[in-house]
CSV table of C-alpha atoms and ligand atoms in Angstrom, one decimal:
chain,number,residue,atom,x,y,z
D,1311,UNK,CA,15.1,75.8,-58.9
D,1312,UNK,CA,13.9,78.5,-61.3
D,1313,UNK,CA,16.0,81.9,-61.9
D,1314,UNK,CA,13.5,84.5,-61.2
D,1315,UNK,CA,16.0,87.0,-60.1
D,1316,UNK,CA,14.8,89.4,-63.1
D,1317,UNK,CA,14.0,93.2,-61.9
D,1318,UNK,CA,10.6,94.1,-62.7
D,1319,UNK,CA,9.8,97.7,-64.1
D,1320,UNK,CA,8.5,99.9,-62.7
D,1321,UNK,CA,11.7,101.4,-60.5
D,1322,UNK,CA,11.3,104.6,-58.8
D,1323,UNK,CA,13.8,107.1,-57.1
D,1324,UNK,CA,13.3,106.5,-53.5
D,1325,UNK,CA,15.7,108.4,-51.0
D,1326,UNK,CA,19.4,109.7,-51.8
D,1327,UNK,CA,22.7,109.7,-49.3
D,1328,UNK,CA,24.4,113.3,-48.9
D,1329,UNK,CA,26.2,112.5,-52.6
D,1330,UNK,CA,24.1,110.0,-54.5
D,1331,UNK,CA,20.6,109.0,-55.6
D,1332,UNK,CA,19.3,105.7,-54.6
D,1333,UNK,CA,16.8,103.7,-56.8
D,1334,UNK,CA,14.7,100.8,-55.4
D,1335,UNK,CA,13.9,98.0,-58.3
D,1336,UNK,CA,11.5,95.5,-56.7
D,1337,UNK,CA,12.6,91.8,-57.3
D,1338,UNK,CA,10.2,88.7,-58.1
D,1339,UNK,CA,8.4,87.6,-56.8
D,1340,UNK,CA,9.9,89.5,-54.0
D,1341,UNK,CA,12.5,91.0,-52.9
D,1342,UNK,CA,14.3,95.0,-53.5
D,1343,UNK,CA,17.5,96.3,-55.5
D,1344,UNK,CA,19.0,99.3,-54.3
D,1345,UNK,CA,21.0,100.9,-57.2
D,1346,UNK,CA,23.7,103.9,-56.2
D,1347,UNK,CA,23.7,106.3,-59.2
D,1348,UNK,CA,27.3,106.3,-60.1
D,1349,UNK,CA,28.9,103.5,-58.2
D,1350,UNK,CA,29.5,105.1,-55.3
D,1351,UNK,CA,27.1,104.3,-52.5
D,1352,UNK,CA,28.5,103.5,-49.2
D,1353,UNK,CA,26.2,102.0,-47.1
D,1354,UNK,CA,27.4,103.8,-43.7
D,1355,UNK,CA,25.7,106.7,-45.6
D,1356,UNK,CA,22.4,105.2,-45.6
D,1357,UNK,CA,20.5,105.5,-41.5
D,1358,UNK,CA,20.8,102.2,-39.9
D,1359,UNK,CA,16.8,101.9,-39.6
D,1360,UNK,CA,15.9,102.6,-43.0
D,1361,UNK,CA,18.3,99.9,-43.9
D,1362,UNK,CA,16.4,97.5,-41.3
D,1363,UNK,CA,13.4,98.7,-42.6
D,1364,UNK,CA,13.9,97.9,-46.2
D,1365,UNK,CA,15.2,94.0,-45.4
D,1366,UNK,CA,12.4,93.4,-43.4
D,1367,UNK,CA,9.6,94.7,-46.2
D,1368,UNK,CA,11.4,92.8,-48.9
D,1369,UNK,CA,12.6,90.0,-46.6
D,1370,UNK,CA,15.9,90.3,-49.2
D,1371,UNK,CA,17.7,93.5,-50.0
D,1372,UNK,CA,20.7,93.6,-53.0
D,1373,UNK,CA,22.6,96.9,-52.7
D,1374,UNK,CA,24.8,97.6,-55.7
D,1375,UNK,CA,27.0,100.3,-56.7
D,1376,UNK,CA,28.1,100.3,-53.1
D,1377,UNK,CA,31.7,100.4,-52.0
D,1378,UNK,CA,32.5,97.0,-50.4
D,1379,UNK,CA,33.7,97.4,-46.8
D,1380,UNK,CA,37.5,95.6,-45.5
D,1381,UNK,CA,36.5,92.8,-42.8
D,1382,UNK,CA,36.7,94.5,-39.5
D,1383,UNK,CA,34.6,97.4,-41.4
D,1384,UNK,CA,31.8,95.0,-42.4
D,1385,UNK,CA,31.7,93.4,-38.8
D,1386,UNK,CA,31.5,97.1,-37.1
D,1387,UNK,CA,28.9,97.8,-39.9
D,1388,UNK,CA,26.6,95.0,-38.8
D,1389,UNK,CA,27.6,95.2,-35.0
D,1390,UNK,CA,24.8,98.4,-35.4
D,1391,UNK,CA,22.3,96.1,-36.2
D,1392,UNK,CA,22.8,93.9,-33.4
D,1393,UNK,CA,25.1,91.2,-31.6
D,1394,UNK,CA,27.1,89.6,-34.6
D,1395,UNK,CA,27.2,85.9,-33.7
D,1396,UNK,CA,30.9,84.4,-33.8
D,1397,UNK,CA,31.5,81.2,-35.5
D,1398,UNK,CA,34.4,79.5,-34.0
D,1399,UNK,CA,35.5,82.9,-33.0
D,1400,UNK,CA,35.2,84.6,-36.5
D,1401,UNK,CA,32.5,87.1,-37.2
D,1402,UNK,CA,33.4,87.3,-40.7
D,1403,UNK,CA,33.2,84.0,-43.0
D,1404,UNK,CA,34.6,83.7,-46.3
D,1405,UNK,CA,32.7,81.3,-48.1
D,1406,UNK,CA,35.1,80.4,-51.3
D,1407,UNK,CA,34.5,76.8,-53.1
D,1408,UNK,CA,37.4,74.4,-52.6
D,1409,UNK,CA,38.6,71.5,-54.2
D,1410,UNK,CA,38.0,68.8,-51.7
D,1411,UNK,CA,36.0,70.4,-48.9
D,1412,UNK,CA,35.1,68.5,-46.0
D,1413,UNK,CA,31.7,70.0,-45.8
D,1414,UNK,CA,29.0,70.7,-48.8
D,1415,UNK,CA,28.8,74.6,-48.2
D,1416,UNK,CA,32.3,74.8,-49.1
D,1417,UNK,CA,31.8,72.1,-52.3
D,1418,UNK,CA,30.4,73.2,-55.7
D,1419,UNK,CA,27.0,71.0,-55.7
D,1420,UNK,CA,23.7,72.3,-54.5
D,1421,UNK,CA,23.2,73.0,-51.3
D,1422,UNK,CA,19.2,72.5,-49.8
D,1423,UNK,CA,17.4,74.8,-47.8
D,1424,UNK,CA,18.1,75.5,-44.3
D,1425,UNK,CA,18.1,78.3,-42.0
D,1426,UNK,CA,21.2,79.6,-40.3
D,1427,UNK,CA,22.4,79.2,-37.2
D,1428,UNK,CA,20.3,76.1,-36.2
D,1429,UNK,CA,23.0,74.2,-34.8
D,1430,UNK,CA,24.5,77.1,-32.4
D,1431,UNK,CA,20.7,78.1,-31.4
D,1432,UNK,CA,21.6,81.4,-31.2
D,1433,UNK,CA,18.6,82.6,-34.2
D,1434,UNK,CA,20.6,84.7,-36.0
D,1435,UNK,CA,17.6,87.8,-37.4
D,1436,UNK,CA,19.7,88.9,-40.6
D,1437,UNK,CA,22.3,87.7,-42.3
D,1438,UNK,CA,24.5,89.7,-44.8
D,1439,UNK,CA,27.1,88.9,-47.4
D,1440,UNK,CA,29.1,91.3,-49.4
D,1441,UNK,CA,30.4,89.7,-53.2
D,1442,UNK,CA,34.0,90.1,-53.6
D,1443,UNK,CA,34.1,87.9,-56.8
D,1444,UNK,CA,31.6,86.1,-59.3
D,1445,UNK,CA,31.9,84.4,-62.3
D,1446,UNK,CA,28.8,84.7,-64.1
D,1447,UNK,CA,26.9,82.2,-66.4
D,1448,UNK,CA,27.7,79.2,-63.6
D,1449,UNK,CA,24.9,78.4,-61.5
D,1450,UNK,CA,25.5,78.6,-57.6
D,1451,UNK,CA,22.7,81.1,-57.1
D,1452,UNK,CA,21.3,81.5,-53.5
D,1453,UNK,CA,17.8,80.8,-53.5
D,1454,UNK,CA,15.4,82.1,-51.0
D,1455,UNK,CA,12.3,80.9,-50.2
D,1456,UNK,CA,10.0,82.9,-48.2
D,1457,UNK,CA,7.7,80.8,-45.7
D,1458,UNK,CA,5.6,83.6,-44.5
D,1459,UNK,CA,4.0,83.2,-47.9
D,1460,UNK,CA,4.0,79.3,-47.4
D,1461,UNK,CA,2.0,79.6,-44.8
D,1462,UNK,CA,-0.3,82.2,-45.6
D,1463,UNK,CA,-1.2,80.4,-48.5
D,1464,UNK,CA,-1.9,76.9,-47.0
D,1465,UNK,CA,-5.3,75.5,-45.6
D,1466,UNK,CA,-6.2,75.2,-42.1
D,1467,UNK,CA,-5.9,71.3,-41.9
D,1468,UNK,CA,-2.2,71.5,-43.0
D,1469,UNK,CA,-1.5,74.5,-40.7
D,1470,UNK,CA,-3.2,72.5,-37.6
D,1471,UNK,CA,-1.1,69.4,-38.4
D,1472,UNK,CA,2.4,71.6,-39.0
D,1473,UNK,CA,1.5,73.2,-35.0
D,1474,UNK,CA,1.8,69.8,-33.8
D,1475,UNK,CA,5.6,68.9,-35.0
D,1476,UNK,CA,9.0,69.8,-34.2
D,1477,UNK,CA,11.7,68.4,-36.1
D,1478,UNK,CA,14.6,66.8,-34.6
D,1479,UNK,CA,17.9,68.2,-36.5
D,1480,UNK,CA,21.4,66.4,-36.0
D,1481,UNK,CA,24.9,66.7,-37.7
D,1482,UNK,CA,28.2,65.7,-37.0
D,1483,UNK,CA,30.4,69.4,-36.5
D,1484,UNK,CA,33.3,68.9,-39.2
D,1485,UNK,CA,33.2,73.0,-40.4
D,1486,UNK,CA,31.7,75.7,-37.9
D,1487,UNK,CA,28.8,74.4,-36.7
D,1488,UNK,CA,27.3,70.6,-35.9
D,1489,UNK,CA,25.5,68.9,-32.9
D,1490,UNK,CA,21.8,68.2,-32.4
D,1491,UNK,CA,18.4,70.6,-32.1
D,1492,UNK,CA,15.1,70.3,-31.9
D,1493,UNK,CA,13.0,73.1,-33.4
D,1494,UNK,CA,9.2,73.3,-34.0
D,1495,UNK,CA,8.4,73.6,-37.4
D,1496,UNK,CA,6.0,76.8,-37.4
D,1497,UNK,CA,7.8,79.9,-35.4
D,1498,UNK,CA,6.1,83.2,-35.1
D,1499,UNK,CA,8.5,86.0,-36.3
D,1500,UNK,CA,9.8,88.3,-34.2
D,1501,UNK,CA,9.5,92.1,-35.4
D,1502,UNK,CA,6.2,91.0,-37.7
D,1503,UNK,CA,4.4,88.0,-35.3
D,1504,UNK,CA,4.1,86.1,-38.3
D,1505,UNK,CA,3.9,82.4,-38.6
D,1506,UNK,CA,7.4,81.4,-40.4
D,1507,UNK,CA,8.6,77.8,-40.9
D,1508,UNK,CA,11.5,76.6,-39.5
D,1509,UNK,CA,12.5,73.8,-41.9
D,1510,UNK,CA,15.9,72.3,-43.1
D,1511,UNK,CA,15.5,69.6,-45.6
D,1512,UNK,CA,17.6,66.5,-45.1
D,1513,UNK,CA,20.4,65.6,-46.4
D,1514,UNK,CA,21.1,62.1,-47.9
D,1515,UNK,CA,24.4,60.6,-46.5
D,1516,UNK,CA,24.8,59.0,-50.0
D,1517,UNK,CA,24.7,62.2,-51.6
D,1518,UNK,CA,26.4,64.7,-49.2
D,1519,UNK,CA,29.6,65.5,-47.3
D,1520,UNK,CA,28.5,66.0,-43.6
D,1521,UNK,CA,24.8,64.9,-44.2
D,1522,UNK,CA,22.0,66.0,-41.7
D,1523,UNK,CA,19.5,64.3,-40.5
D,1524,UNK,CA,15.9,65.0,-39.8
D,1525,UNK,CA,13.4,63.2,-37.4
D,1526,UNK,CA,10.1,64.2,-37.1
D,1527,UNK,CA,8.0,64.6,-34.1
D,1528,UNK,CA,4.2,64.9,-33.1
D,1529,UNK,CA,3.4,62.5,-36.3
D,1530,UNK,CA,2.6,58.9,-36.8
D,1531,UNK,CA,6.5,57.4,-38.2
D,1532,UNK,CA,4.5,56.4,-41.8
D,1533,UNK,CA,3.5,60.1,-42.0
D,1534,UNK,CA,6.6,61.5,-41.4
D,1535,UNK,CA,8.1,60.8,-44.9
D,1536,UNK,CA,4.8,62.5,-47.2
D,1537,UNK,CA,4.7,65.2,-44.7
D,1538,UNK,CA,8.5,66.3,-45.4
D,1539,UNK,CA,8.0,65.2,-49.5
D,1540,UNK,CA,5.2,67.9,-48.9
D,1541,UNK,CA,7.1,70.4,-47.2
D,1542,UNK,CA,10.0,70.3,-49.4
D,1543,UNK,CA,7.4,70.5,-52.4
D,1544,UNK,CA,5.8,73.8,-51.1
D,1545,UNK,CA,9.0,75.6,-50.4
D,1546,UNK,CA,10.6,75.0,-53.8
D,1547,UNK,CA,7.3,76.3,-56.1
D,1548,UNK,CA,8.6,78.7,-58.2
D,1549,UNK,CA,6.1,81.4,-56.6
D,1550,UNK,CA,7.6,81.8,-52.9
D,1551,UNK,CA,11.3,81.3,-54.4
D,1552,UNK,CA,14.2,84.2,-55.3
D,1553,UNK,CA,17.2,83.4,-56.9
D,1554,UNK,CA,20.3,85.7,-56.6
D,1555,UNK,CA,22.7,85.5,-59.2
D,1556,UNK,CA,25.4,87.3,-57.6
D,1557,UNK,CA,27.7,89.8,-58.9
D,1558,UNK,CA,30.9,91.4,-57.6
D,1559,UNK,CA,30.0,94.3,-55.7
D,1560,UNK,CA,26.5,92.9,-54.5
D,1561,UNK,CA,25.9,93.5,-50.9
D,1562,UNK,CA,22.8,91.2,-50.1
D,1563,UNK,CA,20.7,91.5,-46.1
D,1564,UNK,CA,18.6,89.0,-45.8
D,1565,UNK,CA,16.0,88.3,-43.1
D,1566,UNK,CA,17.2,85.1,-41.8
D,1567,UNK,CA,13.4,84.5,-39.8
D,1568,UNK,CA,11.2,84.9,-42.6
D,1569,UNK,CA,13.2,82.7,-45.0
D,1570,UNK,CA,15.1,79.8,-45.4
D,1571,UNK,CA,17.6,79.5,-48.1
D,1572,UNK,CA,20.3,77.1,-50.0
D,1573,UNK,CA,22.1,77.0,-53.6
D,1574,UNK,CA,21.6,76.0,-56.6
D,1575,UNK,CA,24.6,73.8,-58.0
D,1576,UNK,CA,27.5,75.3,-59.8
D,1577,UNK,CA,27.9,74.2,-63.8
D,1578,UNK,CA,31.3,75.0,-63.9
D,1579,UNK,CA,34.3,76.3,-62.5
D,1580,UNK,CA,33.6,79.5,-60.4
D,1581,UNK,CA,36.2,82.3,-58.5
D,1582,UNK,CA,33.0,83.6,-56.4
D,1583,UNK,CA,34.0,84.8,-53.2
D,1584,UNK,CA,30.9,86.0,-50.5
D,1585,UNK,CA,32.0,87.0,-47.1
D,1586,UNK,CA,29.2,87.0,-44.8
D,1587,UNK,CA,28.1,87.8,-41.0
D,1588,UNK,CA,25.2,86.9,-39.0
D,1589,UNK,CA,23.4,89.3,-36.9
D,1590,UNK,CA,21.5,88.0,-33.9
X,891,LIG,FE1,23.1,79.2,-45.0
């Protein structure tokens, strides 16, 4: 995946809290900075809507030069968005890499693109993380990949075939989440009506801890293998894709309809630390 989290000029003062200026910086090839003047942004600051509104016209929103909030803050915080969906009973998830992890999230290799909350069918709308720690210069960026754009820019052939097929998802639940779903594979957003794909790529048993797999439906079996080589060739051009290279103090919102997302592998050893909750 390419790194095309570089801010692209030009940036214009757009809105202040009581104390502090706020600068939006748009992303490429999309995607919005928010950048406190002076470091000290606090996000409780900033009206709830014009928050929402941002995410959802840049599908991903950094803040930086925010304070970071302490747990129960950051789950209040998003519990004014909406229901904040519990995973094993935690709304807040630190997501740290360990040595021998059972599952790949938690492992330092790449991890594909998925959307959350797939295997606890609750649809989770956003999801935020706040960046405790980061050690730059190793890889492990979170890439986005916007399929609103997918499918805007495919022809009408391929978008007949894709309204014919679900997808059959199943994993064994050795972290937080697991089981079996079946999802079609174009969903219609639910604030814009868009089309949006609802794709997770598959993952190889030979390659990954806890691997998922993927049947196809509504297609001929010796289709099924082009049409996901297809899929997972659209979703990864360079064009639809973001890559966040994190940094401490980054507070990232993300809409979790519009995109789907995964990681790039880490080169080396890394102390990153994301905390993140899902709102539904
Ligand atoms: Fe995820």
């Amino acid at each position: 995946m390419t790194n095309s989290a570089v801010p692209s000029a030009p940036s214009f003062p757009c809105g202040s809290t009581e104390h502090t200026k706020l600068r939006h910086v748009p992303l490429r090839p999309f995607g919005r900075v928010v950048q406190a003047s002076g470091g000290r942004g606090r996000i409780q600051d900033i009206p709830v809507e014009m928050v929402r509104r941002w995410t959802e016209e840049s599908r991903v929103l950094v803040l930086r030069g925010f304070d970071l909030l302490d747990p129960l803050e950051f789950a209040d915080y998003c519990r004014q968005w909406g229901e904040v969906l519990k995973w094993d009973d935690q709304e807040v998830i630190d997501l740290v890499i360990q040595e021998n992890p059972k599952n790949y999230l938690f492992g330092s290799g790449d991890v594909p693109f998925h959307w959350d909350g797939a295997f606890v069918e609750a649809n989770p709308r956003y999801f935020m993380f706040q960046c405790l720690d980061a050690t730059p210069g190793v890889g492990g960026e979170t890439v986005f990949s916007d399929t609103t754009q997918v499918y805007r820019d495919v022809n009408e052939e391929l978008r007949e075939r894709w309204s014919r097929i679900s997808m059959t998802y199943s994993t064994e639940k050795v972290v937080h989440y697991g089981g079996e779903i079946t999802e079609r594979l174009v969903s219609q957003h639910p604030a814009t009506g868009l089309p949006v794909l609802r794709f997770a790529e598959p993952l190889a048993p030979e390659k990954y801890k806890n691997p998922v797999h993927v049947k196809v439906n509504g297609v001929d079996e010796s289709e099924a293998d082009e049409l996901l080589t297809t899929l997972a060739e659209l979703v990864h051009r360079p064009e639809y894709c973001y890559d966040h290279d994190w940094r401490a103090g980054d507070i990232v919102l993300a809409d979790n309809f519009s995109l789907i997302h995964g990681r790039n592998a880490f080169t080396g050893p890394t102390k990153r630390h994301l905390q993140r909750v899902e709102v539904i």
